[in-house]
Amino acid sequence: MQLYLENLPLRVSEQDIYYLLSEFGSIISIKITRDSHGRSLCSAHVDIKEDVDGRRIITALHNSNFKEHYLIVYEIK
């Protein structure tokens, strides 16, 4: 399942996202969206191994507070 995370803190790393999501299941990849200068656009694409784990992430983390930012989490279809 592919997820999209928005409203991430500006200085968040792939490792920070991994630690946040890994308790829900196997993470295949994480890629922070960046502009042409390499600056974070405060969003990320995440590939989750199992759909059920992706749904658990959406349920648990959508509108949740992460480092003083309320996350927007949804499935990419």
PDB file of C-alpha atoms in Angstrom:
ATOM      1  CA  MET A   1       0.000   0.000   0.000  1.00  0.00           C
ATOM      2  CA  GLN A   2       1.243   3.474  -0.817  1.00  0.00           C
ATOM      3  CA  LEU A   3       0.630   6.239   1.692  1.00  0.00           C
ATOM      4  CA  TYR A   4       1.139   9.971   1.483  1.00  0.00           C
ATOM      5  CA  LEU A   5       1.977  11.982   4.595  1.00  0.00           C
ATOM      6  CA  GLU A   6       1.489  15.756   4.645  1.00  0.00           C
ATOM      7  CA  ASN A   7       2.184  18.527   7.141  1.00  0.00           C
ATOM      8  CA  LEU A   8       5.433  16.950   8.312  1.00  0.00           C
ATOM      9  CA  PRO A   9       7.879  19.100  10.286  1.00  0.00           C
ATOM     10  CA  LEU A  10      10.378  20.857   8.015  1.00  0.00           C
ATOM     11  CA  ARG A  11      13.392  19.097   9.507  1.00  0.00           C
ATOM     12  CA  VAL A  12      11.960  15.574   9.729  1.00  0.00           C
ATOM     13  CA  SER A  13      14.119  12.759   8.325  1.00  0.00           C
ATOM     14  CA  GLU A  14      13.272   9.443   6.695  1.00  0.00           C
ATOM     15  CA  GLN A  15      14.576   7.822   9.878  1.00  0.00           C
ATOM     16  CA  ASP A  16      12.121   9.850  12.006  1.00  0.00           C
ATOM     17  CA  ILE A  17       9.260   8.682   9.789  1.00  0.00           C
ATOM     18  CA  TYR A  18      10.514   5.092   9.928  1.00  0.00           C
ATOM     19  CA  TYR A  19      10.512   5.138  13.746  1.00  0.00           C
ATOM     20  CA  LEU A  20       6.991   6.601  13.741  1.00  0.00           C
ATOM     21  CA  LEU A  21       5.545   4.009  11.342  1.00  0.00           C
ATOM     22  CA  SER A  22       7.553   0.832  11.959  1.00  0.00           C
ATOM     23  CA  GLU A  23       5.497  -0.211  14.982  1.00  0.00           C
ATOM     24  CA  PHE A  24       2.548  -0.724  12.606  1.00  0.00           C
ATOM     25  CA  GLY A  25       4.258  -3.096  10.159  1.00  0.00           C
ATOM     26  CA  SER A  26       6.940  -3.507   7.515  1.00  0.00           C
ATOM     27  CA  ILE A  27       8.034  -0.365   5.716  1.00  0.00           C
ATOM     28  CA  ILE A  28       9.306  -0.909   2.164  1.00  0.00           C
ATOM     29  CA  SER A  29      10.420   2.655   1.418  1.00  0.00           C
ATOM     30  CA  ILE A  30      10.142   6.253   2.563  1.00  0.00           C
ATOM     31  CA  LYS A  31      10.834   9.248   0.348  1.00  0.00           C
ATOM     32  CA  ILE A  32      10.481  12.816   1.559  1.00  0.00           C
ATOM     33  CA  THR A  33       9.211  15.120  -1.190  1.00  0.00           C
ATOM     34  CA  ARG A  34      11.763  17.858  -1.933  1.00  0.00           C
ATOM     35  CA  ASP A  35      11.932  20.927  -4.160  1.00  0.00           C
ATOM     36  CA  SER A  36      14.577  21.495  -6.839  1.00  0.00           C
ATOM     37  CA  HIS A  37      16.959  22.858  -4.179  1.00  0.00           C
ATOM     38  CA  GLY A  38      16.628  19.776  -1.970  1.00  0.00           C
ATOM     39  CA  ARG A  39      14.436  21.438   0.651  1.00  0.00           C
ATOM     40  CA  SER A  40      11.645  19.423   2.199  1.00  0.00           C
ATOM     41  CA  LEU A  41       8.110  20.116   1.021  1.00  0.00           C
ATOM     42  CA  CYS A  42       6.888  18.723   4.374  1.00  0.00           C
ATOM     43  CA  SER A  43       5.402  15.597   2.799  1.00  0.00           C
ATOM     44  CA  ALA A  44       6.475  12.034   2.063  1.00  0.00           C
ATOM     45  CA  HIS A  45       5.589   8.934   0.058  1.00  0.00           C
ATOM     46  CA  VAL A  46       5.671   5.710   2.071  1.00  0.00           C
ATOM     47  CA  ASP A  47       5.334   2.156   0.766  1.00  0.00           C
ATOM     48  CA  ILE A  48       3.918  -0.296   3.318  1.00  0.00           C
ATOM     49  CA  LYS A  49       4.197  -4.054   2.778  1.00  0.00           C
ATOM     50  CA  GLU A  50       0.694  -5.041   3.940  1.00  0.00           C
ATOM     51  CA  ASP A  51      -2.539  -3.150   3.200  1.00  0.00           C
ATOM     52  CA  VAL A  52      -3.890  -3.916   6.664  1.00  0.00           C
ATOM     53  CA  ASP A  53      -0.862  -2.188   8.215  1.00  0.00           C
ATOM     54  CA  GLY A  54      -1.381   0.831   5.980  1.00  0.00           C
ATOM     55  CA  ARG A  55      -4.992   1.118   7.104  1.00  0.00           C
ATOM     56  CA  ARG A  56      -3.852   0.910  10.744  1.00  0.00           C
ATOM     57  CA  ILE A  57      -1.380   3.737  10.119  1.00  0.00           C
ATOM     58  CA  ILE A  58      -4.088   5.924   8.583  1.00  0.00           C
ATOM     59  CA  THR A  59      -6.487   5.232  11.461  1.00  0.00           C
ATOM     60  CA  ALA A  60      -3.870   5.824  14.153  1.00  0.00           C
ATOM     61  CA  LEU A  61      -1.944   8.769  12.730  1.00  0.00           C
ATOM     62  CA  HIS A  62      -4.285  10.878  10.579  1.00  0.00           C
ATOM     63  CA  ASN A  63      -4.787  14.167  12.479  1.00  0.00           C
ATOM     64  CA  SER A  64      -2.355  13.040  15.183  1.00  0.00           C
ATOM     65  CA  ASN A  65       0.312  15.333  16.632  1.00  0.00           C
ATOM     66  CA  PHE A  66       3.880  14.571  15.502  1.00  0.00           C
ATOM     67  CA  LYS A  67       6.557  17.022  16.659  1.00  0.00           C
ATOM     68  CA  GLU A  68       3.950  19.789  17.025  1.00  0.00           C
ATOM     69  CA  HIS A  69       2.433  19.189  13.569  1.00  0.00           C
ATOM     70  CA  TYR A  70      -0.921  17.538  12.898  1.00  0.00           C
ATOM     71  CA  LEU A  71      -0.334  14.876  10.257  1.00  0.00           C
ATOM     72  CA  ILE A  72      -2.468  14.272   7.206  1.00  0.00           C
ATOM     73  CA  VAL A  73      -2.187  10.613   6.172  1.00  0.00           C
ATOM     74  CA  TYR A  74      -3.974   8.964   3.266  1.00  0.00           C
ATOM     75  CA  GLU A  75      -3.674   6.162   0.744  1.00  0.00           C
ATOM     76  CA  ILE A  76      -2.414   6.839  -2.773  1.00  0.00           C
ATOM     77  CA  LYS A  77      -4.498   4.863  -5.249  1.00  0.00           C
TER      78      LYS A  77
END
